[in-house]
Coordinates of C-alpha atoms and ligand atoms in Angstrom, one line a residue:
M156 CA -12.6 63.0 -42.6
S157 CA -15.4 62.3 -40.3
K158 CA -16.0 63.9 -37.0
Y159 CA -15.2 60.5 -35.1
T160 CA -11.6 60.5 -37.0
P161 CA -8.9 60.7 -34.1
K162 CA -6.8 63.4 -34.0
P163 CA -3.5 64.4 -32.1
E164 CA -5.2 66.8 -30.0
H165 CA -7.6 63.9 -28.7
K166 CA -4.5 62.7 -26.9
F167 CA -5.3 58.9 -27.5
T168 CA -2.8 56.9 -26.4
F169 CA -2.3 52.9 -26.1
G170 CA 0.2 50.9 -24.2
L171 CA 2.4 48.7 -26.0
W172 CA 1.0 45.8 -23.6
T173 CA -2.5 46.7 -25.0
V174 CA -2.4 46.5 -28.7
G175 CA 0.6 43.9 -28.1
N176 CA -1.8 41.6 -26.1
R177 CA -1.6 38.2 -27.6
G178 CA -4.6 37.1 -25.9
A179 CA -3.1 34.4 -23.3
D180 CA -5.6 33.9 -20.4
P181 CA -5.1 31.8 -17.4
F182 CA -6.7 28.9 -19.1
G183 CA -5.4 29.2 -22.4
A184 CA -2.1 29.9 -24.6
Q185 CA -1.4 33.0 -26.9
V186 CA -3.4 33.2 -30.0
R187 CA -1.5 35.7 -31.8
P188 CA 2.1 36.1 -32.8
K189 CA 4.2 38.3 -31.5
L190 CA 4.8 41.8 -33.0
S191 CA 8.0 44.0 -32.0
P192 CA 7.6 47.5 -30.2
V193 CA 8.6 49.3 -33.8
E194 CA 5.8 47.1 -35.4
L195 CA 3.5 48.0 -32.6
V196 CA 4.2 51.8 -33.3
E197 CA 3.7 51.3 -36.7
M198 CA 0.1 49.9 -36.1
L199 CA -0.7 52.8 -33.7
A200 CA 0.2 55.4 -36.4
E201 CA -2.0 53.5 -38.8
V202 CA -5.0 53.7 -36.7
G203 CA -4.7 57.3 -35.6
A204 CA -3.3 57.3 -32.2
Y205 CA -1.3 60.1 -30.5
G206 CA 0.8 58.2 -28.3
V207 CA 2.5 54.9 -27.1
N208 CA 3.2 53.9 -23.5
F209 CA 5.2 51.0 -21.9
H210 CA 6.6 49.2 -19.0
D211 CA 10.4 49.1 -18.9
N212 CA 10.2 45.4 -20.1
D213 CA 7.6 46.0 -22.8
L214 CA 10.3 47.7 -24.5
V215 CA 13.4 46.3 -23.3
P216 CA 13.8 42.6 -22.2
I217 CA 14.7 42.2 -18.6
H218 CA 17.7 40.2 -19.8
A219 CA 19.0 42.7 -22.4
T220 CA 22.6 43.3 -22.2
A221 CA 23.6 47.0 -21.8
A222 CA 24.3 47.2 -25.7
E223 CA 21.2 45.5 -26.6
R224 CA 19.0 47.9 -24.6
D225 CA 20.8 50.9 -26.2
Q226 CA 20.0 49.5 -29.7
I227 CA 16.3 48.7 -28.9
V228 CA 16.2 52.5 -27.5
K229 CA 17.5 53.9 -30.8
E230 CA 15.2 51.7 -33.0
F231 CA 12.1 52.7 -31.1
K232 CA 13.2 56.3 -30.8
E233 CA 13.5 56.4 -34.7
A234 CA 10.1 54.4 -35.2
C235 CA 8.3 57.1 -32.9
A236 CA 9.9 60.1 -34.7
D237 CA 9.3 58.8 -38.2
H238 CA 5.6 57.9 -37.0
D239 CA 4.9 60.9 -35.0
I240 CA 4.0 58.8 -31.9
K241 CA 4.9 60.4 -28.6
V242 CA 5.6 58.7 -25.4
P243 CA 3.8 60.8 -22.6
M244 CA 3.7 58.0 -19.9
A245 CA 6.1 55.4 -18.8
T246 CA 5.5 52.6 -16.3
V247 CA 7.6 49.9 -14.5
N248 CA 6.6 46.0 -14.4
L249 CA 6.7 45.0 -10.9
F250 CA 4.4 42.1 -11.1
Y251 CA 5.6 39.5 -13.9
E252 CA 8.9 38.1 -12.3
P253 CA 8.7 35.5 -9.7
V254 CA 11.0 37.8 -7.7
F255 CA 7.6 40.1 -7.2
R256 CA 5.6 37.0 -6.2
D257 CA 5.3 38.6 -2.6
G258 CA 4.8 42.0 -3.2
A259 CA 7.5 44.6 -4.6
F260 CA 7.5 47.8 -2.4
T261 CA 5.6 46.0 -0.1
A262 CA 7.4 42.6 -0.1
N263 CA 8.5 41.1 3.3
D264 CA 12.1 40.7 2.0
A265 CA 13.9 44.3 2.4
R266 CA 16.0 43.1 -0.7
V267 CA 13.2 42.7 -3.0
R268 CA 11.9 46.1 -2.1
A269 CA 15.0 47.5 -2.8
Y270 CA 15.3 45.6 -6.2
A271 CA 11.6 46.9 -6.9
V272 CA 13.0 50.5 -6.2
Q273 CA 16.1 50.1 -8.2
K274 CA 14.0 48.6 -11.1
T275 CA 11.8 51.6 -11.0
M276 CA 14.5 54.0 -11.0
R277 CA 15.7 52.7 -14.1
A278 CA 12.4 52.5 -15.3
M279 CA 12.3 56.1 -14.7
D280 CA 15.5 56.7 -16.7
L281 CA 14.0 54.9 -20.0
G282 CA 10.9 56.8 -19.8
A283 CA 12.8 59.9 -19.6
E284 CA 15.0 59.3 -22.5
F285 CA 11.7 59.4 -24.5
G286 CA 10.3 62.7 -22.5
A287 CA 7.9 60.7 -21.0
E288 CA 5.7 63.2 -18.5
T289 CA 3.9 60.8 -16.4
F290 CA 5.2 57.7 -14.3
V291 CA 2.3 55.5 -13.5
L292 CA 2.4 53.0 -10.7
W293 CA 0.3 49.8 -10.6
G294 CA 0.9 47.8 -7.6
G295 CA -0.5 44.6 -9.0
R296 CA 1.4 42.4 -6.6
E297 CA 1.1 44.5 -3.4
G298 CA -1.2 42.4 -1.8
V299 CA -2.1 39.0 0.1
E300 CA -3.6 35.7 -0.2
T301 CA -3.4 35.3 3.5
D302 CA -3.5 38.4 6.2
A303 CA -0.9 36.0 8.2
C304 CA 1.9 37.2 6.1
R305 CA 2.2 40.9 7.3
R306 CA 0.2 43.5 8.8
P307 CA -1.5 45.8 6.4
D308 CA -0.4 49.0 7.9
D309 CA 3.5 47.9 7.6
A310 CA 2.5 47.4 4.0
I311 CA 1.5 51.0 3.8
K312 CA 4.4 52.1 5.4
R313 CA 6.6 50.2 3.0
A314 CA 4.7 51.9 0.1
R315 CA 5.2 55.3 1.4
E316 CA 8.9 54.9 2.0
C317 CA 9.7 53.5 -1.6
L318 CA 7.3 56.3 -2.8
N319 CA 9.2 59.1 -0.8
Y320 CA 12.5 57.7 -2.1
L321 CA 11.1 58.1 -6.0
C322 CA 9.9 61.3 -5.5
E323 CA 13.8 62.2 -4.2
Y324 CA 15.0 60.5 -7.4
N325 CA 12.9 62.4 -9.5
L326 CA 13.8 65.7 -8.0
E327 CA 17.4 64.8 -8.0
K328 CA 17.3 63.9 -11.8
G329 CA 15.2 66.7 -12.9
Y330 CA 13.0 64.3 -14.7
G331 CA 9.8 66.4 -13.7
Y332 CA 7.7 63.4 -13.8
K333 CA 4.3 63.2 -12.0
F334 CA 3.4 59.9 -10.5
A335 CA 0.0 58.5 -11.1
L336 CA -1.0 55.4 -8.6
E337 CA -3.3 52.9 -9.9
A338 CA -5.6 51.3 -7.8
K339 CA -7.5 47.7 -8.2
P340 CA -9.0 45.7 -5.6
N341 CA -8.0 42.3 -6.4
E342 CA -6.3 39.9 -9.1
P343 CA -3.7 38.8 -9.5
R344 CA -3.8 39.0 -5.4
A345 CA -7.0 37.8 -3.6
D346 CA -6.5 41.5 -2.0
I347 CA -4.4 44.3 -3.1
Y348 CA -3.6 47.0 -0.7
F349 CA -5.2 50.4 -1.7
P350 CA -8.1 48.9 -3.6
T351 CA -9.8 52.2 -4.8
T352 CA -8.8 55.3 -6.4
G353 CA -9.9 56.9 -3.1
A354 CA -7.7 54.9 -1.0
Y355 CA -4.9 56.4 -2.9
L356 CA -6.0 60.0 -2.7
A357 CA -6.2 59.6 1.3
F358 CA -2.5 58.1 1.1
I359 CA -0.8 60.8 -1.3
E360 CA -1.7 63.5 1.4
T361 CA 1.0 61.5 3.7
L362 CA 3.6 61.9 1.2
D363 CA 6.8 63.8 1.5
H364 CA 6.3 65.2 -1.9
K365 CA 2.6 65.1 -2.2
E366 CA 2.3 67.5 -5.0
M367 CA 4.3 65.1 -7.5
V368 CA 1.9 62.4 -6.8
G369 CA -1.6 61.7 -8.4
V370 CA -3.6 59.0 -9.4
N371 CA -4.4 56.9 -12.7
P372 CA -8.2 55.6 -12.0
E373 CA -9.3 52.6 -14.5
V374 CA -12.8 52.1 -15.6
A375 CA -12.3 48.2 -14.9
H376 CA -10.7 48.4 -11.6
E377 CA -13.7 50.8 -10.1
Q378 CA -16.3 48.8 -12.0
M379 CA -14.9 45.2 -10.8
P380 CA -16.4 45.9 -7.1
G381 CA -19.1 47.8 -8.8
L382 CA -18.0 51.2 -7.9
S383 CA -18.7 54.3 -10.0
M384 CA -15.8 55.5 -12.3
M385 CA -16.9 58.6 -13.0
H386 CA -17.3 59.4 -9.2
A387 CA -13.8 58.5 -8.3
V388 CA -12.5 60.3 -11.2
A389 CA -14.4 63.4 -10.2
Q390 CA -13.2 63.4 -6.6
A391 CA -9.7 62.8 -8.2
W392 CA -10.4 65.7 -10.2
E393 CA -11.8 67.8 -7.8
A394 CA -8.4 67.2 -5.5
G395 CA -6.3 68.3 -8.6
K396 CA -5.1 64.6 -8.5
L397 CA -6.0 63.3 -12.3
Y398 CA -2.6 62.8 -13.6
H399 CA -3.7 60.0 -15.8
I400 CA -6.7 57.7 -16.8
D401 CA -6.8 54.3 -17.9
L402 CA -10.0 53.8 -20.3
N403 CA -11.5 50.5 -21.0
D404 CA -14.9 48.4 -20.0
Q405 CA -15.8 45.9 -17.5
Y406 CA -18.8 43.8 -16.3
P407 CA -19.1 44.5 -12.5
G408 CA -18.3 41.5 -10.2
R409 CA -15.9 39.6 -12.4
Y410 CA -12.2 39.3 -13.2
D411 CA -10.4 42.4 -14.9
Q412 CA -11.8 42.4 -18.3
D413 CA -10.2 45.4 -20.0
L414 CA -12.5 45.2 -22.8
R415 CA -13.0 48.0 -25.4
F416 CA -13.9 51.1 -24.1
G417 CA -17.7 51.8 -24.0
S418 CA -18.5 48.3 -25.1
V419 CA -20.2 47.1 -21.9
S420 CA -21.5 50.0 -20.1
P421 CA -22.2 53.0 -22.5
K422 CA -24.1 54.9 -20.4
Q423 CA -21.6 55.1 -17.8
S424 CA -18.9 55.7 -20.3
F425 CA -20.9 58.6 -21.6
W426 CA -21.0 60.2 -18.3
L427 CA -17.4 59.5 -18.1
V428 CA -16.2 61.5 -21.4
K429 CA -18.9 64.0 -20.7
F430 CA -17.1 64.8 -17.4
L431 CA -13.7 64.8 -18.8
E432 CA -14.7 67.0 -21.7
D433 CA -16.9 69.5 -19.4
V434 CA -14.1 69.9 -16.9
G435 CA -11.5 70.3 -19.7
Y436 CA -9.2 67.4 -18.6
Q437 CA -6.1 68.2 -20.6
G438 CA -4.2 64.8 -19.9
M439 CA -3.9 61.6 -22.1
R440 CA -7.0 59.4 -22.9
H441 CA -5.2 56.0 -22.3
F442 CA -7.0 53.2 -23.6
D443 CA -5.7 50.1 -21.1
A444 CA -7.8 47.4 -23.0
H445 CA -7.2 44.7 -25.2
A446 CA -9.0 42.5 -28.0
Y447 CA -10.7 39.8 -27.6
R448 CA -9.1 36.7 -27.8
T449 CA -11.1 35.8 -31.2
E450 CA -9.1 38.2 -32.8
D451 CA -6.0 38.1 -35.5
Y452 CA -4.5 41.7 -35.9
D453 CA -7.1 43.1 -38.0
G454 CA -9.3 42.7 -35.2
V455 CA -6.9 44.1 -33.0
K456 CA -7.1 47.5 -35.2
E457 CA -10.7 47.4 -35.2
F458 CA -10.5 47.3 -31.4
A459 CA -8.2 50.2 -31.4
R460 CA -10.0 52.4 -33.8
G461 CA -13.2 51.2 -31.9
C462 CA -12.0 52.5 -28.5
M463 CA -11.3 56.2 -30.1
R464 CA -14.4 56.3 -32.1
T465 CA -16.5 55.5 -29.2
Y466 CA -14.9 58.3 -27.3
L467 CA -15.4 60.7 -29.7
I468 CA -19.0 59.7 -30.3
F469 CA -19.6 60.3 -26.6
K470 CA -17.6 63.6 -26.9
D471 CA -20.4 64.5 -29.5
K472 CA -23.2 63.5 -27.6
A473 CA -22.1 65.3 -24.6
E474 CA -21.8 68.3 -26.6
R475 CA -25.4 67.8 -27.8
W476 CA -26.4 67.0 -24.3
N477 CA -24.9 70.5 -23.2
N478 CA -26.8 72.2 -25.9
H479 CA -30.0 70.5 -25.6
E480 CA -32.9 73.2 -25.0
E481 CA -35.3 71.2 -22.8
I482 CA -32.3 69.5 -20.7
Q483 CA -31.0 72.9 -20.1
S484 CA -34.4 74.3 -18.9
I485 CA -34.9 71.2 -16.7
L486 CA -31.2 72.0 -15.3
A487 CA -32.0 75.6 -14.6
G488 CA -35.2 74.8 -13.1
I489 CA -33.5 72.6 -10.2
A490 CA -30.3 74.9 -9.9
E491 CA -30.1 76.3 -6.2
T492 CA -29.8 80.0 -6.2
D493 CA -29.7 81.3 -2.6
A494 CA -27.3 78.6 -0.8
E495 CA -25.1 81.4 -0.2
N496 CA -27.8 83.2 2.0
L497 CA -29.0 80.2 3.9
I498 CA -25.5 78.6 4.8
G499 CA -22.6 80.3 3.6
K500 CA -19.6 80.6 5.6
Y501 CA -20.0 79.6 9.3
G502 CA -20.4 82.5 11.9
S503 CA -22.3 82.8 15.3
E504 CA -24.7 85.2 14.0
A505 CA -25.0 83.2 10.7
A506 CA -25.7 80.1 12.8
A507 CA -28.2 81.6 15.1
K508 CA -29.9 82.8 11.7
L509 CA -29.9 79.3 10.6
L510 CA -31.3 77.8 13.7
A511 CA -34.6 80.4 13.8
T512 CA -35.2 79.6 10.3
D513 CA -38.6 77.9 9.5
F514 CA -38.2 75.2 6.9
D515 CA -41.5 73.7 5.6
R516 CA -40.4 69.8 5.1
H517 CA -43.6 69.1 3.3
E518 CA -43.4 71.8 0.7
L519 CA -39.8 71.1 0.0
A520 CA -40.7 67.2 -0.6
A521 CA -43.4 68.1 -2.6
K522 CA -41.4 69.4 -5.8
G523 CA -41.1 67.2 -8.5
L524 CA -37.7 67.0 -9.8
N525 CA -38.0 65.9 -13.3
Y526 CA -35.2 63.5 -13.1
E527 CA -37.1 60.8 -15.0
R528 CA -37.7 63.2 -17.8
L529 CA -33.8 64.5 -18.0
D530 CA -32.8 60.6 -17.6
Q531 CA -35.0 59.8 -20.6
L532 CA -33.8 62.8 -23.0
T533 CA -30.3 61.4 -22.0
M534 CA -31.3 58.3 -23.2
D535 CA -32.8 59.7 -26.4
I536 CA -29.6 61.0 -27.2
L537 CA -27.8 58.2 -26.5
L538 CA -30.0 55.9 -28.6
G539 CA -29.6 58.2 -31.4
V540 CA -33.3 59.5 -31.9
D541 CA -32.5 62.9 -30.5
Ligands
GLT690 C1 -1.5 45.9 -16.4 C2 -2.4 46.1 -15.8 C3 -2.9 47.6 -15.9 C4 -1.9 48.4 -15.6 C5 -0.7 48.4 -16.4 C6 0.3 49.6 -15.9 S1 -0.2 46.8 -16.3 O1 -1.9 45.5 -17.7 O2 -3.8 45.1 -15.7 O3 -4.1 48.1 -15.5 O4 -2.6 49.7 -15.9 O5 1.4 48.8 -14.9
MN691 MN1 -7.3 46.3 -16.0
MN692 MN1 -4.6 50.0 -16.1

């Protein structure tokens, strides 16, 4: 067993919609045959994943009768148990059906908003049957093509009303879910509300049960507009709000590509993995990506294995980075030692002392920082020559 072999403790998960993606895009039809949820669980077990996540309708078709639903749930539970595959996260599809063409929680028609809340409550019931602890909400349709349709602050108020309602339902049912809100700037809408993880972090503070709600940042969604995923993740982590993460890859400035983790931006992916490992993130490492349209299901397995392998390679390299003598000595040289004395907590005396201090800005600016060397040492590790 190589050190890059996935193990349950790595908490690698995939959505049914990821390995089950059939390669359709806006310009072309599906290229892979449909696999059932049970077959997908078998595949995930084969490649060594820890868990599987699903939208309500990935598992139970929207037109299923109550009896069909129960049968599907029973079979899927058995498959998960037989293959030791967990269901750590559940979510709800509020974007596919035509009824959500104007949004779900933010739609102008109050009946659509109510239907969206009802559908979410039922999806929460479904996830709870599998012991899911995180409930992701991605508002893909919560946006506009034209701002003539509503004031964006009304959309925010409506989203808050729905979230508050769902938190109460969570409490009343005793489900113990943590909600994880997933941002995306655009696609499928021209503009989506709450376009970044930072926007959601600010919104969460305005909720009735903010302790129950965090974020689910996705690499592709931060990198589409050219932002740093790692910085978004760090802010979420520092705020105690990193409840889930969607790992994949993306060329900036393009449509949402959901490419294999690490396949486009290995350096940024390395910093991301290093961050998660350094801070001791205990949550799921969920790959929200899919295989190229060129692939058959062997290619899909290659894709899934590749996501996990790349994560583990970066984890290994992060350890190497942390134990690298020269890197550590450069870091020690740039570490701040006496910030406490210089700034510390505000007080009249301390402020007077600070105002009276002489700083030699030329001397401060003259000190080389050695970041070029630091970065090249990082590159050497990443390129496998150190
Ligand atoms: C959809 C989207 C993803 C979300 C999923 C959860 S659905 O595939 O592109 O980013 O995480 O709703
Ligand atoms: Mn995406
Ligand atoms: Mn996602």
